[in-house]
Amino acid sequence: MIAILTCVFIVALILLDWARGRSLNTRDLILIALGISGACFQCTLIVDLCLSKLLVDVGDLGHSYAVLLQLQMWTGSSSAWLTACLCIFYCVKIVDCNHRLFIWLKLRISTVVLWLQLWSVLEPLVLSVPIYWDSYRSFNDHSTMGLKSNSTVSSAKVKFQISYMSVAEPLGFCIPLLLGVVSITPILPSLYRHTRRMKENASGFSQPRLGAHISAARMLVALLLIYLVVILTSVLHALVSSELSIIVSDVSIAWITPAESTILILGNTRLKQVLWKVLLPCKQ
């Protein structure tokens, strides 16, 4: 629930500022999309937990449960792509490069980000459709064999996890992670060169802007580390199938949204200030 609340907080605050007359910039649009996808992904995890742990006859929900797995794949992969979109946005904004392609991106970054956001929604949606059919067939096949519901769910989840590793991991998570790493790579040396020039010129004119850029770089690195941990734990679960690996993989996936939303809030001055004002009365 904390993860959903933090996501709602991000979206609500940005929209509230917009309602008060503040224009929405490109970064705000990405944060809104990340907040919505994160909240939806966390909701699918909660529903999945309730269905698989609290209910007995989950096997009877074959079609509904397959839809849930599809939504889980869609929203999780969408969050990964939106994170890559945020990395690309900051890369174009921060890095000082005179290459023709880079200049073209700087002049059209708003349009490029809108297309990337559209891709972040449509690509995971298309990718999740085969996952749905694979899971649905797995439920039907095992249901017709007269197995117990728990066995049906377990077999369907195994089938789903195989598809998840072979298809969803590379296209839904590994490629966005790679794009994020490629985007962050030129940011760090660019900030280093900027800092060195400031020290040589003994000028503090751009220091607040430089501080904001350094904070953004830290935020991006932290976001990518989250997805890297999730991918590594998923690979570990695929290679070493044990109860411990399942627990580690489930916990890492469950903590994507709360960790991501917390990093987004701490990396944004406006969000952090408002959150601190909200929490101060609670502490008193």
mmCIF file of C-alpha atoms in Angstrom:
data_model
loop_
_atom_site.group_PDB
_atom_site.id
_atom_site.type_symbol
_atom_site.label_atom_id
_atom_site.label_comp_id
_atom_site.label_asym_id
_atom_site.label_seq_id
_atom_site.Cartn_x
_atom_site.Cartn_y
_atom_site.Cartn_z
ATOM 1 C CA MET A 1 0.000 0.000 0.000
ATOM 2 C CA ILE A 2 2.911 2.365 0.677
ATOM 3 C CA ALA A 3 4.080 1.935 -2.912
ATOM 4 C CA ILE A 4 0.633 2.799 -4.280
ATOM 5 C CA LEU A 5 0.383 5.840 -2.001
ATOM 6 C CA THR A 6 3.784 7.179 -3.096
ATOM 7 C CA CYS A 7 2.855 6.722 -6.767
ATOM 8 C CA VAL A 8 -0.471 8.476 -6.215
ATOM 9 C CA PHE A 9 1.379 11.241 -4.362
ATOM 10 C CA ILE A 10 3.670 11.861 -7.359
ATOM 11 C CA VAL A 11 0.813 11.980 -9.859
ATOM 12 C CA ALA A 12 -1.531 13.989 -7.624
ATOM 13 C CA LEU A 13 1.035 16.669 -6.753
ATOM 14 C CA ILE A 14 2.079 17.244 -10.371
ATOM 15 C CA LEU A 15 -1.544 17.418 -11.524
ATOM 16 C CA LEU A 16 -2.416 19.727 -8.615
ATOM 17 C CA ASP A 17 0.370 22.124 -9.607
ATOM 18 C CA TRP A 18 -0.893 21.960 -13.186
ATOM 19 C CA ALA A 19 -4.437 22.790 -12.027
ATOM 20 C CA ARG A 20 -3.022 25.813 -10.185
ATOM 21 C CA GLY A 21 -1.596 27.206 -13.411
ATOM 22 C CA ARG A 22 1.848 25.631 -13.604
ATOM 23 C CA SER A 23 2.578 24.235 -17.046
ATOM 24 C CA LEU A 24 3.559 20.605 -17.398
ATOM 25 C CA ASN A 25 7.031 20.033 -18.816
ATOM 26 C CA THR A 26 8.397 16.896 -20.450
ATOM 27 C CA ARG A 27 9.830 15.547 -17.203
ATOM 28 C CA ASP A 28 6.472 15.953 -15.457
ATOM 29 C CA LEU A 29 4.766 13.882 -18.153
ATOM 30 C CA ILE A 30 7.290 11.079 -17.687
ATOM 31 C CA LEU A 31 6.855 11.157 -13.906
ATOM 32 C CA ILE A 32 3.063 11.006 -14.267
ATOM 33 C CA ALA A 33 3.343 7.996 -16.567
ATOM 34 C CA LEU A 34 5.792 6.306 -14.176
ATOM 35 C CA GLY A 35 3.493 6.945 -11.231
ATOM 36 C CA ILE A 36 0.454 5.490 -13.010
ATOM 37 C CA SER A 37 2.282 2.417 -14.325
ATOM 38 C CA GLY A 38 3.925 1.816 -10.943
ATOM 39 C CA ALA A 39 0.616 2.007 -9.073
ATOM 40 C CA CYS A 40 -1.066 -0.353 -11.555
ATOM 41 C CA PHE A 41 1.825 -2.814 -11.360
ATOM 42 C CA GLN A 42 1.686 -2.841 -7.571
ATOM 43 C CA CYS A 43 -2.085 -3.415 -7.677
ATOM 44 C CA THR A 44 -1.603 -6.490 -9.881
ATOM 45 C CA LEU A 45 0.967 -7.838 -7.415
ATOM 46 C CA ILE A 46 -1.434 -7.375 -4.495
ATOM 47 C CA VAL A 47 -4.306 -9.051 -6.347
ATOM 48 C CA ASP A 48 -1.996 -11.892 -7.402
ATOM 49 C CA LEU A 49 -0.947 -12.382 -3.787
ATOM 50 C CA CYS A 50 -4.557 -12.434 -2.577
ATOM 51 C CA LEU A 51 -5.653 -14.890 -5.251
ATOM 52 C CA SER A 52 -2.731 -17.294 -4.965
ATOM 53 C CA LYS A 53 -2.320 -17.248 -1.164
ATOM 54 C CA LEU A 54 -5.726 -16.549 0.338
ATOM 55 C CA LEU A 55 -8.145 -18.266 -2.053
ATOM 56 C CA VAL A 56 -8.360 -22.026 -2.455
ATOM 57 C CA ASP A 57 -9.924 -22.531 -5.894
ATOM 58 C CA VAL A 58 -7.626 -20.249 -7.889
ATOM 59 C CA GLY A 59 -7.504 -22.835 -10.657
ATOM 60 C CA ASP A 60 -11.147 -22.070 -11.442
ATOM 61 C CA LEU A 61 -10.141 -18.505 -12.391
ATOM 62 C CA GLY A 62 -8.139 -19.635 -15.427
ATOM 63 C CA HIS A 63 -9.186 -16.823 -17.787
ATOM 64 C CA SER A 64 -9.182 -14.114 -15.113
ATOM 65 C CA TYR A 65 -5.836 -15.177 -13.717
ATOM 66 C CA ALA A 66 -4.277 -15.209 -17.196
ATOM 67 C CA VAL A 67 -5.515 -11.627 -17.677
ATOM 68 C CA LEU A 68 -3.946 -10.684 -14.343
ATOM 69 C CA LEU A 69 -0.593 -12.135 -15.411
ATOM 70 C CA GLN A 70 -0.839 -10.202 -18.673
ATOM 71 C CA LEU A 71 -1.547 -6.942 -16.835
ATOM 72 C CA GLN A 72 1.351 -7.654 -14.513
ATOM 73 C CA MET A 73 3.694 -8.141 -17.450
ATOM 74 C CA TRP A 74 2.328 -5.070 -19.246
ATOM 75 C CA THR A 75 2.626 -2.620 -16.359
ATOM 76 C CA GLY A 76 6.005 -3.943 -15.167
ATOM 77 C CA SER A 77 7.601 -3.737 -18.600
ATOM 78 C CA SER A 78 5.998 -0.339 -19.200
ATOM 79 C CA SER A 79 7.648 1.000 -16.036
ATOM 80 C CA ALA A 80 11.018 -0.267 -17.249
ATOM 81 C CA TRP A 81 10.606 1.437 -20.624
ATOM 82 C CA LEU A 82 9.470 4.678 -18.987
ATOM 83 C CA THR A 83 12.560 4.598 -16.770
ATOM 84 C CA ALA A 84 14.681 4.275 -19.909
ATOM 85 C CA CYS A 85 12.721 7.198 -21.359
ATOM 86 C CA LEU A 86 13.589 9.288 -18.291
ATOM 87 C CA CYS A 87 17.273 8.372 -18.707
ATOM 88 C CA ILE A 88 17.236 9.423 -22.361
ATOM 89 C CA PHE A 89 15.542 12.717 -21.471
ATOM 90 C CA TYR A 90 18.166 13.627 -18.864
ATOM 91 C CA CYS A 91 20.964 12.504 -21.178
ATOM 92 C CA VAL A 92 19.802 14.898 -23.901
ATOM 93 C CA LYS A 93 19.297 17.702 -21.381
ATOM 94 C CA ILE A 94 22.566 17.340 -19.457
ATOM 95 C CA VAL A 95 25.188 16.156 -21.939
ATOM 96 C CA ASP A 96 26.894 18.893 -23.947
ATOM 97 C CA CYS A 97 27.538 17.457 -27.405
ATOM 98 C CA ASN A 98 27.834 19.114 -30.830
ATOM 99 C CA HIS A 99 26.982 16.012 -32.848
ATOM 100 C CA ARG A 100 24.273 16.600 -35.454
ATOM 101 C CA LEU A 101 22.040 13.825 -34.111
ATOM 102 C CA PHE A 102 22.364 15.105 -30.552
ATOM 103 C CA ILE A 103 21.469 18.647 -31.576
ATOM 104 C CA TRP A 104 18.449 17.286 -33.448
ATOM 105 C CA LEU A 105 17.344 15.436 -30.296
ATOM 106 C CA LYS A 106 17.758 18.544 -28.137
ATOM 107 C CA LEU A 107 15.555 20.578 -30.470
ATOM 108 C CA ARG A 108 12.857 17.896 -30.597
ATOM 109 C CA ILE A 109 13.155 16.274 -27.174
ATOM 110 C CA SER A 110 9.498 16.907 -26.265
ATOM 111 C CA THR A 111 8.230 15.163 -29.401
ATOM 112 C CA VAL A 112 10.738 12.330 -29.051
ATOM 113 C CA VAL A 113 9.694 11.723 -25.432
ATOM 114 C CA LEU A 114 6.011 11.594 -26.393
ATOM 115 C CA TRP A 115 6.759 8.916 -28.992
ATOM 116 C CA LEU A 116 8.886 7.016 -26.460
ATOM 117 C CA GLN A 117 6.032 7.124 -23.958
ATOM 118 C CA LEU A 118 3.656 5.780 -26.581
ATOM 119 C CA TRP A 119 6.158 2.985 -27.282
ATOM 120 C CA SER A 120 6.422 2.317 -23.527
ATOM 121 C CA VAL A 121 2.705 1.545 -23.491
ATOM 122 C CA LEU A 122 2.210 -0.262 -26.798
ATOM 123 C CA GLU A 123 5.329 -2.475 -26.876
ATOM 124 C CA PRO A 124 4.693 -4.090 -23.455
ATOM 125 C CA LEU A 125 1.012 -4.488 -24.376
ATOM 126 C CA VAL A 126 1.854 -6.377 -27.572
ATOM 127 C CA LEU A 127 4.511 -8.358 -25.700
ATOM 128 C CA SER A 128 2.054 -9.396 -22.997
ATOM 129 C CA VAL A 129 -0.511 -10.884 -25.396
ATOM 130 C CA PRO A 130 1.472 -14.127 -26.038
ATOM 131 C CA ILE A 131 2.055 -14.361 -22.298
ATOM 132 C CA TYR A 132 -1.709 -14.337 -21.771
ATOM 133 C CA TRP A 133 -2.389 -17.092 -24.308
ATOM 134 C CA ASP A 134 0.476 -19.204 -22.989
ATOM 135 C CA SER A 135 -0.790 -18.915 -19.414
ATOM 136 C CA TYR A 136 -4.415 -19.462 -20.399
ATOM 137 C CA ARG A 137 -3.582 -22.639 -22.353
ATOM 138 C CA SER A 138 -1.536 -23.879 -19.413
ATOM 139 C CA PHE A 139 -4.526 -23.459 -17.079
ATOM 140 C CA ASN A 140 -6.887 -25.213 -19.493
ATOM 141 C CA ASP A 141 -4.524 -28.095 -20.195
ATOM 142 C CA HIS A 142 -3.994 -28.842 -16.531
ATOM 143 C CA SER A 143 -7.633 -28.289 -15.594
ATOM 144 C CA THR A 144 -8.816 -30.897 -18.075
ATOM 145 C CA MET A 145 -6.420 -33.412 -16.513
ATOM 146 C CA GLY A 146 -8.399 -33.340 -13.274
ATOM 147 C CA LEU A 147 -5.521 -32.101 -11.109
ATOM 148 C CA LYS A 148 -6.020 -30.210 -7.890
ATOM 149 C CA SER A 149 -6.358 -26.433 -8.146
ATOM 150 C CA ASN A 150 -3.083 -25.749 -6.324
ATOM 151 C CA SER A 151 -1.217 -28.011 -8.714
ATOM 152 C CA THR A 152 -2.885 -26.285 -11.646
ATOM 153 C CA VAL A 153 -1.791 -22.873 -10.431
ATOM 154 C CA SER A 154 1.729 -24.065 -9.729
ATOM 155 C CA SER A 155 2.090 -25.651 -13.177
ATOM 156 C CA ALA A 156 0.673 -22.559 -14.868
ATOM 157 C CA LYS A 157 3.068 -20.317 -12.993
ATOM 158 C CA VAL A 158 6.015 -22.472 -14.002
ATOM 159 C CA LYS A 159 4.881 -22.271 -17.613
ATOM 160 C CA PHE A 160 4.462 -18.508 -17.305
ATOM 161 C CA GLN A 161 7.907 -18.041 -15.757
ATOM 162 C CA ILE A 162 9.551 -19.926 -18.635
ATOM 163 C CA SER A 163 7.871 -17.613 -21.143
ATOM 164 C CA TYR A 164 8.750 -14.642 -18.951
ATOM 165 C CA MET A 165 12.449 -15.498 -19.034
ATOM 166 C CA SER A 166 12.655 -16.383 -22.727
ATOM 167 C CA VAL A 167 10.576 -13.541 -24.177
ATOM 168 C CA ALA A 168 9.655 -10.879 -21.645
ATOM 169 C CA GLU A 169 13.040 -10.476 -19.978
ATOM 170 C CA PRO A 170 15.033 -9.513 -23.107
ATOM 171 C CA LEU A 171 12.356 -7.365 -24.771
ATOM 172 C CA GLY A 172 10.577 -6.012 -21.725
ATOM 173 C CA PHE A 173 13.400 -5.392 -19.274
ATOM 174 C CA CYS A 174 16.904 -6.044 -20.637
ATOM 175 C CA ILE A 175 16.614 -3.700 -23.617
ATOM 176 C CA PRO A 176 15.259 -0.780 -21.514
ATOM 177 C CA LEU A 177 18.045 -1.416 -18.990
ATOM 178 C CA LEU A 178 20.619 -1.352 -21.792
ATOM 179 C CA LEU A 179 19.187 1.900 -23.165
ATOM 180 C CA GLY A 180 19.302 3.396 -19.687
ATOM 181 C CA VAL A 181 22.939 2.411 -19.210
ATOM 182 C CA VAL A 182 23.850 3.819 -22.645
ATOM 183 C CA SER A 183 22.064 7.068 -21.760
ATOM 184 C CA ILE A 184 23.734 7.438 -18.367
ATOM 185 C CA THR A 185 27.237 6.628 -19.638
ATOM 186 C CA PRO A 186 27.868 10.060 -21.261
ATOM 187 C CA ILE A 187 26.202 11.931 -18.370
ATOM 188 C CA LEU A 188 28.862 11.102 -15.785
ATOM 189 C CA PRO A 189 31.929 12.300 -17.769
ATOM 190 C CA SER A 190 29.958 15.363 -18.885
ATOM 191 C CA LEU A 191 29.253 16.316 -15.261
ATOM 192 C CA TYR A 192 32.911 15.682 -14.387
ATOM 193 C CA ARG A 193 34.108 18.012 -17.162
ATOM 194 C CA HIS A 194 31.569 20.637 -16.115
ATOM 195 C CA THR A 195 32.715 20.470 -12.478
ATOM 196 C CA ARG A 196 36.368 20.764 -13.473
ATOM 197 C CA ARG A 197 35.668 23.821 -15.671
ATOM 198 C CA MET A 198 33.822 25.488 -12.805
ATOM 199 C CA LYS A 199 36.777 24.942 -10.460
ATOM 200 C CA GLU A 200 39.227 26.285 -13.025
ATOM 201 C CA ASN A 201 37.113 29.366 -13.678
ATOM 202 C CA ALA A 202 36.361 29.832 -9.961
ATOM 203 C CA SER A 203 32.769 30.673 -10.837
ATOM 204 C CA GLY A 204 29.701 29.594 -8.902
ATOM 205 C CA PHE A 205 27.163 30.891 -11.400
ATOM 206 C CA SER A 206 26.059 27.446 -12.576
ATOM 207 C CA GLN A 207 26.483 25.680 -9.238
ATOM 208 C CA PRO A 208 22.730 25.228 -8.493
ATOM 209 C CA ARG A 209 22.168 23.833 -11.970
ATOM 210 C CA LEU A 210 25.171 21.538 -11.622
ATOM 211 C CA GLY A 211 23.824 20.297 -8.281
ATOM 212 C CA ALA A 212 20.480 19.508 -9.904
ATOM 213 C CA HIS A 213 22.233 17.588 -12.679
ATOM 214 C CA ILE A 214 24.297 15.584 -10.178
ATOM 215 C CA SER A 215 21.138 14.755 -8.214
ATOM 216 C CA ALA A 216 19.457 13.617 -11.450
ATOM 217 C CA ALA A 217 22.445 11.405 -12.318
ATOM 218 C CA ARG A 218 22.308 9.746 -8.899
ATOM 219 C CA MET A 219 18.587 9.158 -9.289
ATOM 220 C CA LEU A 220 19.030 7.524 -12.696
ATOM 221 C CA VAL A 221 21.820 5.243 -11.463
ATOM 222 C CA ALA A 222 19.662 4.157 -8.509
ATOM 223 C CA LEU A 223 16.676 3.425 -10.781
ATOM 224 C CA LEU A 224 18.773 1.291 -13.114
ATOM 225 C CA LEU A 225 20.270 -0.611 -10.185
ATOM 226 C CA ILE A 226 16.737 -1.594 -9.125
ATOM 227 C CA TYR A 227 15.966 -3.211 -12.475
ATOM 228 C CA LEU A 228 19.416 -4.778 -12.642
ATOM 229 C CA VAL A 229 18.807 -6.487 -9.283
ATOM 230 C CA VAL A 230 15.387 -7.719 -10.451
ATOM 231 C CA ILE A 231 16.823 -9.174 -13.668
ATOM 232 C CA LEU A 232 19.688 -10.870 -11.808
ATOM 233 C CA THR A 233 17.339 -12.416 -9.247
ATOM 234 C CA SER A 234 15.034 -13.617 -12.035
ATOM 235 C CA VAL A 235 17.984 -15.219 -13.831
ATOM 236 C CA LEU A 236 19.071 -16.809 -10.558
ATOM 237 C CA HIS A 237 15.563 -18.198 -10.059
ATOM 238 C CA ALA A 238 15.598 -19.648 -13.598
ATOM 239 C CA LEU A 239 19.020 -21.277 -13.144
ATOM 240 C CA VAL A 240 18.583 -22.449 -9.562
ATOM 241 C CA SER A 241 14.968 -23.405 -8.963
ATOM 242 C CA SER A 242 14.579 -23.522 -5.194
ATOM 243 C CA GLU A 243 12.286 -22.108 -2.549
ATOM 244 C CA LEU A 244 14.902 -19.528 -1.553
ATOM 245 C CA SER A 245 15.357 -18.319 -5.143
ATOM 246 C CA ILE A 246 11.575 -17.993 -5.517
ATOM 247 C CA ILE A 247 11.351 -15.897 -2.345
ATOM 248 C CA VAL A 248 14.261 -13.665 -3.395
ATOM 249 C CA SER A 249 12.784 -13.175 -6.879
ATOM 250 C CA ASP A 250 9.283 -12.394 -5.548
ATOM 251 C CA VAL A 251 10.613 -9.940 -2.951
ATOM 252 C CA SER A 252 12.773 -8.097 -5.515
ATOM 253 C CA ILE A 253 9.822 -7.766 -7.903
ATOM 254 C CA ALA A 254 7.516 -6.609 -5.106
ATOM 255 C CA TRP A 255 9.976 -3.883 -4.101
ATOM 256 C CA ILE A 256 10.352 -2.392 -7.602
ATOM 257 C CA THR A 257 7.528 0.120 -7.219
ATOM 258 C CA PRO A 258 8.180 1.342 -3.641
ATOM 259 C CA ALA A 259 11.905 1.720 -4.299
ATOM 260 C CA GLU A 260 11.323 3.428 -7.653
ATOM 261 C CA SER A 261 8.721 5.880 -6.346
ATOM 262 C CA THR A 262 10.894 6.738 -3.339
ATOM 263 C CA ILE A 263 13.883 7.459 -5.577
ATOM 264 C CA LEU A 264 11.745 9.617 -7.883
ATOM 265 C CA ILE A 265 10.497 11.659 -4.917
ATOM 266 C CA LEU A 266 13.959 12.120 -3.389
ATOM 267 C CA GLY A 267 15.380 13.064 -6.789
ATOM 268 C CA ASN A 268 12.802 15.813 -7.317
ATOM 269 C CA THR A 269 13.141 18.948 -5.176
ATOM 270 C CA ARG A 270 9.461 19.902 -5.388
ATOM 271 C CA LEU A 271 8.180 16.418 -4.524
ATOM 272 C CA LYS A 272 10.663 16.061 -1.683
ATOM 273 C CA GLN A 273 9.740 19.411 -0.125
ATOM 274 C CA VAL A 274 6.008 18.709 -0.185
ATOM 275 C CA LEU A 275 6.482 15.199 1.192
ATOM 276 C CA TRP A 276 8.578 16.586 4.039
ATOM 277 C CA LYS A 277 5.824 19.104 4.871
ATOM 278 C CA VAL A 278 3.290 16.268 4.915
ATOM 279 C CA LEU A 279 5.410 14.049 7.157
ATOM 280 C CA LEU A 280 6.408 16.753 9.667
ATOM 281 C CA PRO A 281 2.948 17.014 11.321
ATOM 282 C CA CYS A 282 2.820 13.214 11.509
ATOM 283 C CA LYS A 283 6.088 13.151 13.465
ATOM 284 C CA GLN A 284 4.869 15.785 15.879
#
